[in-house]
Coordinates of C-alpha atoms and ligand atoms in Angstrom, one line a residue:
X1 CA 51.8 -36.1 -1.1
X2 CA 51.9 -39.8 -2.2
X3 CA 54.5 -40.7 -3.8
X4 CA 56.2 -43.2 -6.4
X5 CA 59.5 -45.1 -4.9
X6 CA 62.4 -45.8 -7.2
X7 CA 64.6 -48.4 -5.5
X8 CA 67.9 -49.2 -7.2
X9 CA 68.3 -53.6 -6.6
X10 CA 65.4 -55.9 -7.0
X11 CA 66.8 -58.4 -4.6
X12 CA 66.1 -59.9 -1.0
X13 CA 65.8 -56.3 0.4
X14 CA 64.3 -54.5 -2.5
X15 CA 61.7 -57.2 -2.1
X16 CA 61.2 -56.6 1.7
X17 CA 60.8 -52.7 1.4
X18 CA 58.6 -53.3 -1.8
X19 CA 56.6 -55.3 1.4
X20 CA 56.8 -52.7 3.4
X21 CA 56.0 -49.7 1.0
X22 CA 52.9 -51.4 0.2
X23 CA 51.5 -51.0 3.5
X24 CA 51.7 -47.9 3.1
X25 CA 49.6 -46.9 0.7
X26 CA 48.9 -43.2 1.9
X27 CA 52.5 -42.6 1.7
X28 CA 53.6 -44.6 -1.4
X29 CA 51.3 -45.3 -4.3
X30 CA 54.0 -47.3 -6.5
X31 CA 57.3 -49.2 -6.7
X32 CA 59.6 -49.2 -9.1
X33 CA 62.5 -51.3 -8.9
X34 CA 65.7 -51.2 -11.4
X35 CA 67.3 -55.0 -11.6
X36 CA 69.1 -57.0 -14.1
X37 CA 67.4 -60.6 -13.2
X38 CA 63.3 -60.9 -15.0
X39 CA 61.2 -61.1 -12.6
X40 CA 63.5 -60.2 -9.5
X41 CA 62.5 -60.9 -6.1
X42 CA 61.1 -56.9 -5.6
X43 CA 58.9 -58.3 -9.3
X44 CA 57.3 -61.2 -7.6
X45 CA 55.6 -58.8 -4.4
X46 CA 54.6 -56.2 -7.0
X47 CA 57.4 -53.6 -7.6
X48 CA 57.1 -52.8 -11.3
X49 CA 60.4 -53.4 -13.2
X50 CA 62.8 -51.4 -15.4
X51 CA 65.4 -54.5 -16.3
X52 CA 68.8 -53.3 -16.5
X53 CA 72.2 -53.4 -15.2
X54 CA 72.4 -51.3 -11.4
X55 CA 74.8 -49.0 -13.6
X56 CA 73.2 -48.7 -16.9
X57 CA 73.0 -44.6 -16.9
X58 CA 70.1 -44.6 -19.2
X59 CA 68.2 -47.3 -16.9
X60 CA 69.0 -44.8 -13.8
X61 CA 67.4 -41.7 -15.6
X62 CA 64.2 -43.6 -16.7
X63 CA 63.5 -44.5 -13.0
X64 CA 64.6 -40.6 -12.2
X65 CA 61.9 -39.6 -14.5
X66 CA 59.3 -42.0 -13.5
X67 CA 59.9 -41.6 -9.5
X68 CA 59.7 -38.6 -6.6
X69 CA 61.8 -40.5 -4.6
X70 CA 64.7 -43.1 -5.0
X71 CA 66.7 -45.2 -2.6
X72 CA 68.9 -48.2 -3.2
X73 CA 69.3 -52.0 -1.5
X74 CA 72.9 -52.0 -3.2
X75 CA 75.7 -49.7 -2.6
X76 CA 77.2 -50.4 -5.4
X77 CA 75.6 -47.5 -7.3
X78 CA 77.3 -44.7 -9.6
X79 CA 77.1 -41.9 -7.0
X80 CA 78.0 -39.3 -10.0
X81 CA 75.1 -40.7 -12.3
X82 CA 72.8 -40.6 -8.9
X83 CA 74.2 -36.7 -8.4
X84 CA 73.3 -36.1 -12.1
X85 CA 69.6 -37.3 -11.6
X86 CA 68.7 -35.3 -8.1
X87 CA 66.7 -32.9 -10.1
X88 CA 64.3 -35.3 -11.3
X89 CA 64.1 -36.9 -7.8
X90 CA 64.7 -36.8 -4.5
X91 CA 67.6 -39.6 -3.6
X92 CA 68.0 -40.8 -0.3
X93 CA 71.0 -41.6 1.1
X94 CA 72.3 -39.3 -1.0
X95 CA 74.7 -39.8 -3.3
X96 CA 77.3 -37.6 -1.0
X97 CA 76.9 -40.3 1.9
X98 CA 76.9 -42.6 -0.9
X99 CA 80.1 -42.0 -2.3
X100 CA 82.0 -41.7 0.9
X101 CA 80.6 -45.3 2.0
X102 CA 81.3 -47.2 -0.8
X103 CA 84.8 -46.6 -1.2
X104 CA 86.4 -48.2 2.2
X105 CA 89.0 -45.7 2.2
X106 CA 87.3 -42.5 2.2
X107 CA 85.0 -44.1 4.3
X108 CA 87.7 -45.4 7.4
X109 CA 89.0 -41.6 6.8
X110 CA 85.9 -40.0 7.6
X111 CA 85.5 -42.1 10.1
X112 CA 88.8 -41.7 11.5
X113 CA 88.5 -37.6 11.4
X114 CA 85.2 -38.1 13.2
X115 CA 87.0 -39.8 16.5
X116 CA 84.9 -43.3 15.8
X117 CA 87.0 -46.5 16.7
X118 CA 88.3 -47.8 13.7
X119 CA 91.2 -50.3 12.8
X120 CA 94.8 -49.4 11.8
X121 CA 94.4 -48.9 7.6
X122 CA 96.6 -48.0 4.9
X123 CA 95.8 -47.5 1.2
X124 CA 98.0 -49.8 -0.9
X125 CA 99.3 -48.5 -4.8
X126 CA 101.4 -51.1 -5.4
X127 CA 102.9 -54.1 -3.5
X128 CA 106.1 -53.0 -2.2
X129 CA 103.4 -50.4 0.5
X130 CA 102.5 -54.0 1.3
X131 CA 105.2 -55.4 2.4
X132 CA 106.5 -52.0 4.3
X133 CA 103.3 -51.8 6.1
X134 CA 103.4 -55.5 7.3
X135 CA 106.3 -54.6 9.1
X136 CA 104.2 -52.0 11.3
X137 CA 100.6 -53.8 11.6
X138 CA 102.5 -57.2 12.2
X139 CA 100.8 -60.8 10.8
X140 CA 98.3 -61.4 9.8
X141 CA 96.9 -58.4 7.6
X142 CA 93.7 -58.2 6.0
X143 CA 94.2 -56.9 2.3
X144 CA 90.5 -55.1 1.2
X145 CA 89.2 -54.3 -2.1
X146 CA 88.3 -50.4 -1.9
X147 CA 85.1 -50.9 -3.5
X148 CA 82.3 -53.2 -4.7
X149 CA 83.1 -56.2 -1.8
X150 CA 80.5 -58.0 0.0
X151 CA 79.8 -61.2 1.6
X152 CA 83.7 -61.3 2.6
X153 CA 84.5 -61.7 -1.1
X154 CA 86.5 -58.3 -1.0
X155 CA 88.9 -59.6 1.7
X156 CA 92.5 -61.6 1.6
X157 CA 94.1 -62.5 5.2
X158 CA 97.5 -62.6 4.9
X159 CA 99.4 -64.4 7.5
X160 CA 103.5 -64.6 6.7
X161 CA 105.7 -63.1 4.0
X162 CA 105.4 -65.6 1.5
X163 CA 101.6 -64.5 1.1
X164 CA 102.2 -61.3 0.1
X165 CA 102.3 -61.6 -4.0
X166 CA 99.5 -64.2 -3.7
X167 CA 97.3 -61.7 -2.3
X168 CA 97.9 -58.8 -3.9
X169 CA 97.6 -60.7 -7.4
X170 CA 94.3 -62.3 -5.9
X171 CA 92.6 -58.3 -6.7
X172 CA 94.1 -58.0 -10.5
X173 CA 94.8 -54.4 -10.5
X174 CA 91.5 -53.1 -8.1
X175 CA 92.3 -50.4 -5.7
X176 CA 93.1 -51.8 -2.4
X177 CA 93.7 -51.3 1.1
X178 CA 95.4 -53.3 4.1
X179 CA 94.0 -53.5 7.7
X180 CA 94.9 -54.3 11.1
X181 CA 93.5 -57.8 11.8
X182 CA 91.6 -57.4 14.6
X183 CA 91.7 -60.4 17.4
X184 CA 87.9 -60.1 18.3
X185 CA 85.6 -61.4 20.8
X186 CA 82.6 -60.9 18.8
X187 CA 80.8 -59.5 15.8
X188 CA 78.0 -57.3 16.3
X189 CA 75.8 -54.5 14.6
X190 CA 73.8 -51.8 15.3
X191 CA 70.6 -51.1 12.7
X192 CA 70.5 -47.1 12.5
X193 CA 67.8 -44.7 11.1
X194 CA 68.1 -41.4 10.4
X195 CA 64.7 -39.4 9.1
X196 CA 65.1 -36.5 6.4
X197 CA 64.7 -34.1 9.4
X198 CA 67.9 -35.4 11.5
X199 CA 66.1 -37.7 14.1
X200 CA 68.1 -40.6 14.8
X201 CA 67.3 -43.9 16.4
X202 CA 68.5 -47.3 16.7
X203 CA 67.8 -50.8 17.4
X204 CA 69.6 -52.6 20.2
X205 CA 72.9 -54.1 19.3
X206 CA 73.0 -58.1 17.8
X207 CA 75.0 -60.7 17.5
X208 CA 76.4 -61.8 14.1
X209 CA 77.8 -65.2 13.5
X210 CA 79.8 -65.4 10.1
X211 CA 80.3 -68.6 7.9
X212 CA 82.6 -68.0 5.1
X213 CA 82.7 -64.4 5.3
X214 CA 79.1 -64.9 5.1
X215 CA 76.2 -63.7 7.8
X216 CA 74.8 -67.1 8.7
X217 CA 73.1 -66.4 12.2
X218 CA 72.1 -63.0 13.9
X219 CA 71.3 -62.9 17.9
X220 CA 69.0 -60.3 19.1
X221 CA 70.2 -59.1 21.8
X222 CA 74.1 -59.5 21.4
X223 CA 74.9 -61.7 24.2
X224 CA 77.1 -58.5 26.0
X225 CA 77.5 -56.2 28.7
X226 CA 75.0 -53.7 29.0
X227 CA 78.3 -50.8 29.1
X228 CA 79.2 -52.6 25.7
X229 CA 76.0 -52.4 24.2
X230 CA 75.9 -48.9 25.2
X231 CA 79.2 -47.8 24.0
X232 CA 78.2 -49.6 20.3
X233 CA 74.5 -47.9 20.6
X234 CA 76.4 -44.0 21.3
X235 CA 78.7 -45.1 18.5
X236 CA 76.0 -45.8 16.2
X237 CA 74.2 -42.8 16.8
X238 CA 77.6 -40.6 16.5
X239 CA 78.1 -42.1 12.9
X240 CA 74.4 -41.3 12.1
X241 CA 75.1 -37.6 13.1
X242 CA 77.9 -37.3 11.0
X243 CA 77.1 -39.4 7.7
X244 CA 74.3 -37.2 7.7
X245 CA 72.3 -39.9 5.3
X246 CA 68.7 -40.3 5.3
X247 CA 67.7 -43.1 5.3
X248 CA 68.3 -47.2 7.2
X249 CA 71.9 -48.0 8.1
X250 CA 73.8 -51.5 8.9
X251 CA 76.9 -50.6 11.1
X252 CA 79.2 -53.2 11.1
X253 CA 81.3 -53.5 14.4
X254 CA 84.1 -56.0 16.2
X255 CA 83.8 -56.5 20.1
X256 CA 87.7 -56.5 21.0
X257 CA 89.0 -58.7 23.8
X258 CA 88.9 -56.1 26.2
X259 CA 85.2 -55.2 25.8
X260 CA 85.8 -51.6 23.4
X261 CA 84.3 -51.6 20.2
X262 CA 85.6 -51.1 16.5
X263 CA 83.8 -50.0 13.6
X264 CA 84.3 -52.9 10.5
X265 CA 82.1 -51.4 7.7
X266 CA 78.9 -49.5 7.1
X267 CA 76.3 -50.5 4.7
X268 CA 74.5 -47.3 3.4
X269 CA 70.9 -49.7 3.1
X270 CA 69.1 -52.2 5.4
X271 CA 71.2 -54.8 6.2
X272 CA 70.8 -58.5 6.7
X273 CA 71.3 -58.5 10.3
X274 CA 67.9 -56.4 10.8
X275 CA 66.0 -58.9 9.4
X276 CA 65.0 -60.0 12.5
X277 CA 63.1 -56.9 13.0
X278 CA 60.3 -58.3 10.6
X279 CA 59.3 -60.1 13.7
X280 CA 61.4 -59.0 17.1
X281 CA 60.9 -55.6 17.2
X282 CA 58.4 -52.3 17.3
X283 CA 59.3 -51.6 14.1
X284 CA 60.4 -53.6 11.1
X285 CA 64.0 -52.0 9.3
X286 CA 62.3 -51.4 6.3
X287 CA 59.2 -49.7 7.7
X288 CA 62.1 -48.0 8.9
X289 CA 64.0 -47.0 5.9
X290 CA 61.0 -45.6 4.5
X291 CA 60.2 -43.8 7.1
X292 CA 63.3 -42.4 7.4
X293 CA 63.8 -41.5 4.0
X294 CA 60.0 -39.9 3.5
X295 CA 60.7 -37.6 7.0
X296 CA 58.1 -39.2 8.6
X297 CA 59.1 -39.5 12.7
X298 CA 60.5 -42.4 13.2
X299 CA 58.8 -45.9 14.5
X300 CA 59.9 -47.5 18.0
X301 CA 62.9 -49.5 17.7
X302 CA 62.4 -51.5 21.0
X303 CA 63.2 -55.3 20.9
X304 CA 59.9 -57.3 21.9
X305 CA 61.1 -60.8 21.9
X306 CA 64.4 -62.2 22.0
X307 CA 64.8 -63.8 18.5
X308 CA 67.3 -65.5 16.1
X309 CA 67.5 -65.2 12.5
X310 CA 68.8 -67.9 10.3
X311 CA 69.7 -67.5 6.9
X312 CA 69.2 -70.0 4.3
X313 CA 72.4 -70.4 2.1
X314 CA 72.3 -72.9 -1.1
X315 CA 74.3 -76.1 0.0
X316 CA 78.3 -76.1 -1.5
X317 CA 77.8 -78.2 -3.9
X318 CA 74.7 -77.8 -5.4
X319 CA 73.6 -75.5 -8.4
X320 CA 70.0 -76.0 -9.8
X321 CA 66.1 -75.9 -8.9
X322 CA 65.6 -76.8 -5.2
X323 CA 63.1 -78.2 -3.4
X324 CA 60.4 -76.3 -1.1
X325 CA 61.2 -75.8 2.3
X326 CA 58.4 -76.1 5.0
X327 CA 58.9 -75.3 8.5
X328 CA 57.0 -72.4 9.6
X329 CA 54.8 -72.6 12.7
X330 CA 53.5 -70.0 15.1
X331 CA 57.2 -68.8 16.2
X332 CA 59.2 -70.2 13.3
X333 CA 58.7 -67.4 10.3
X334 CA 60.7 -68.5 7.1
X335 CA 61.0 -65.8 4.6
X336 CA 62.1 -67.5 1.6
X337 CA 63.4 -64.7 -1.6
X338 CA 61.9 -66.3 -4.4
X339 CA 65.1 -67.5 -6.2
X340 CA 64.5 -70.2 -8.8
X341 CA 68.0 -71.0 -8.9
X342 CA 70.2 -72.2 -5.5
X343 CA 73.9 -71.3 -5.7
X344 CA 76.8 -72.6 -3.1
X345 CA 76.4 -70.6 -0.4
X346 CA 73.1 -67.8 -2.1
X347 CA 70.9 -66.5 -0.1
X348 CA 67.9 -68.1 -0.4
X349 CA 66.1 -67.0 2.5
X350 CA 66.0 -66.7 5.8
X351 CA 63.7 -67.6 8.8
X352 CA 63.2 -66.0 12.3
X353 CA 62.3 -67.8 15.4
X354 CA 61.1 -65.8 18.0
X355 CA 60.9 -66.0 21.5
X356 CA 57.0 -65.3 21.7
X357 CA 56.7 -67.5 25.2
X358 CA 59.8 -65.5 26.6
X359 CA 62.3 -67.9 25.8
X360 CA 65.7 -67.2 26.7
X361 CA 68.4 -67.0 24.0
X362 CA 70.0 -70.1 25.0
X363 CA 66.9 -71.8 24.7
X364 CA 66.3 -70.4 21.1
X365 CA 69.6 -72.0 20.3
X366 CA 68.9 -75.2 21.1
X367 CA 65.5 -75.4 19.1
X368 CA 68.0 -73.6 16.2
X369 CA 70.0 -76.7 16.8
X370 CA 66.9 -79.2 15.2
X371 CA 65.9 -76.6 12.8
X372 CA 69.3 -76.3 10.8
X373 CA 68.8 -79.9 9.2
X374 CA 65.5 -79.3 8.2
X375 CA 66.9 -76.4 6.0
X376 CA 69.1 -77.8 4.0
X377 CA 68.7 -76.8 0.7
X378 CA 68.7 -80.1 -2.0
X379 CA 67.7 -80.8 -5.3
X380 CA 64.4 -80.7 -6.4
Ligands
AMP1 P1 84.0 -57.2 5.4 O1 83.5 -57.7 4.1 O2 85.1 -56.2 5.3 O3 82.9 -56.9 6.3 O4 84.7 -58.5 6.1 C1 84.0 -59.8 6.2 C2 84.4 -60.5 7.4 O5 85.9 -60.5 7.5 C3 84.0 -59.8 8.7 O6 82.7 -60.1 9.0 C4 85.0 -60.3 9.7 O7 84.7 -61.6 10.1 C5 86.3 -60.4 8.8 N1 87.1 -59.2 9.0 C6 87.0 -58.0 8.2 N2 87.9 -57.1 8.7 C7 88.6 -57.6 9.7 C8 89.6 -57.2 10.6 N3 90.2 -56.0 10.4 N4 90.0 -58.0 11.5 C9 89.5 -59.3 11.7 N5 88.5 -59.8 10.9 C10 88.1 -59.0 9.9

């Protein structure tokens, strides 16, 4: 049966699996994508659009009614209004997997009852389980928002006494949780599918380099032992067994100094580090995803070409219309998101250079080197 695709977020990655759905046209006859922005990024590629906050509950029901089958690019959603509307449509990841992800405490539990390597956490009331906690983890701590944090903006390090009340009065009365800073080596992820049907596969492991809190590079392959990217790839797979989500997950993970690994956070959607995929691999992540959640066996995950993707942030101190960028050539593929507007440090885009000649990573990075000027973002 074809089908019509609700996705929840009109954004960068509603817009790529809006790309990807319509390649698909004996699968997927229409997109429907529910965002608050006119004319979202998902609009501009041809999702239809119902515009309205991610939580408006009416909004949520209309795109129920109007699809067979929803999934989200934000996992921000109401997971009870999502439960309320399965009848009308099939909603994949559900909104049990849902719900456990998005709230970082049930999800570090379930992890934690599942085995999977995970910091030292605590869930934090009020500030005196703060300062008791301290005493066990040691300086510094990392004090988390429960819910609703991304791009790092959930997150306060603290790193002696004195930074205790600032930190805690830095969340205004959210639910919170403190963490075992973790000394590591290296952040990497692993992109993981599961299919309506259970099959499970995943992409090799990458490389993420953070600026700000925020993804700015992602090296495909990590740069690792083969034993580490084997432990991260089992993990992985282990979490996709036991989530039990259909659909395209981003597994967060630290390489520790001594070469184990430790899960950080899982987004329930593609994830930015897949991008590269659009170009690297057998399959792109949002092929994927869709494949995935319409039980359709899964595509090849195998990594053609070493490659590096870029993103392109808005410059610090720079709001307002910016001027085009232009630097694609036969292994340079920028992938800009349509955003009229730059912000300090939005993401505007991103671009993947691919080793199509065989180049080595290290070679990649110096040609990366050049590239970065050319992609600053200024005013039109
Ligand atoms: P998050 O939003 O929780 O993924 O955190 C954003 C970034 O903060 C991560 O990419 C890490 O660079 C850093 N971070 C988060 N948790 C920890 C931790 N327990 N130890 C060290 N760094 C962390």
């Amino acid at each position: 049966m074809v089908k019509i695709l609700g996705i929840i977020g009109g954004g960068q990655l509603g817009m790529m699996i809006t790309e990807a759905a319509k390649k698909m046209p004996e699968h997927i006859s229409k997109i429907i994508v529910l965002d608050p922005t006119e004319n979202c990024s998902a609009a501009q590629v041809g999702a239809e659009q119902i515009v309205a906050d991610f939580k408006d509950k009416d909004a949520i029901i209309d795109l129920a009614n109007k699809s067979d089958i929803i999934t989200y690019e934000i996992e921000s959603g109401d997971s009870d209004v999502l439960k309320s509307v399965e009848k009308n449509a099939e909603i994949n990841p559900s909104p049990e997997t849902l719900r456990i992800i998005q709230d970082k405490v049930l999800q570090k539990s379930f992890l934690l009852e599942n085995d999977i390597p995970i910091p030292g956490f605590i869930k934090i009331e009020k500030i005196d389980d703060i300062k008791d906690n301290v005493k066990n983890f040691g300086f510094p701590v990392l004090l988390k928002a429960r819910r609703d944090a991304y791009d790092g903006r959930g997150n306060f390090k603290i790193d002696s006494e004195d930074k205790i009340q600032k930190a805690f009065d830095y969340f205004k009365g959210q639910n919170l949780l403190l963490e075992k800073f973790v000394p590591f080596k290296m952040e990497v992820s692993v992109i993981a599918s599961r299919n309506t049907k259970g099959q499970i596969k995943t992409y090799p492991l990458v490389e993420n380099i953070h600026e700000e809190n925020i993804l700015r590079e992602t090296i495909a392959p990590a740069r690792v032992t083969e034993e580490v990217t084997k432990k991260a790839e089992q993990i992985a797979e282990k979490i996709m067994s036991v989530l039990q989500g259909a659909g395209t997950f981003g597994i967060e993970m630290f390489v520790t100094q001594d070469d184990n690994i430790v899960i950080n956070e899982i987004a329930p959607r593609v994830h930015n580090s897949g991008h590269h995929t659009l170009q690297s691999s057998e399959t792109s992540q949002f092929e994927q995803h869709l494949r995935a959640i319409l039980g359709l066996e899964l595509g090849g995950t195998k990594l053609i070409h070493n490659t590096i993707m870029y993103n392109i942030l808005g410059t610090k101190e720079f709001e307002g219309e910016y001027q085009p960028l232009d630097i694609s050539n036969d292994n340079l593929f920028l992938k800009m998101y349509g955003k009229r507007i730059s912000k300090p440090l939005r993401k505007l885009g991103h671009f993947n250079l691919v080793g199509t000649n065989g180049e080595s990573i290290d070679q990649l990075l110096q040609k990366l080197e050049i590239l970065k000027e050319k992609t600053i973002v200024i005013s039109a």
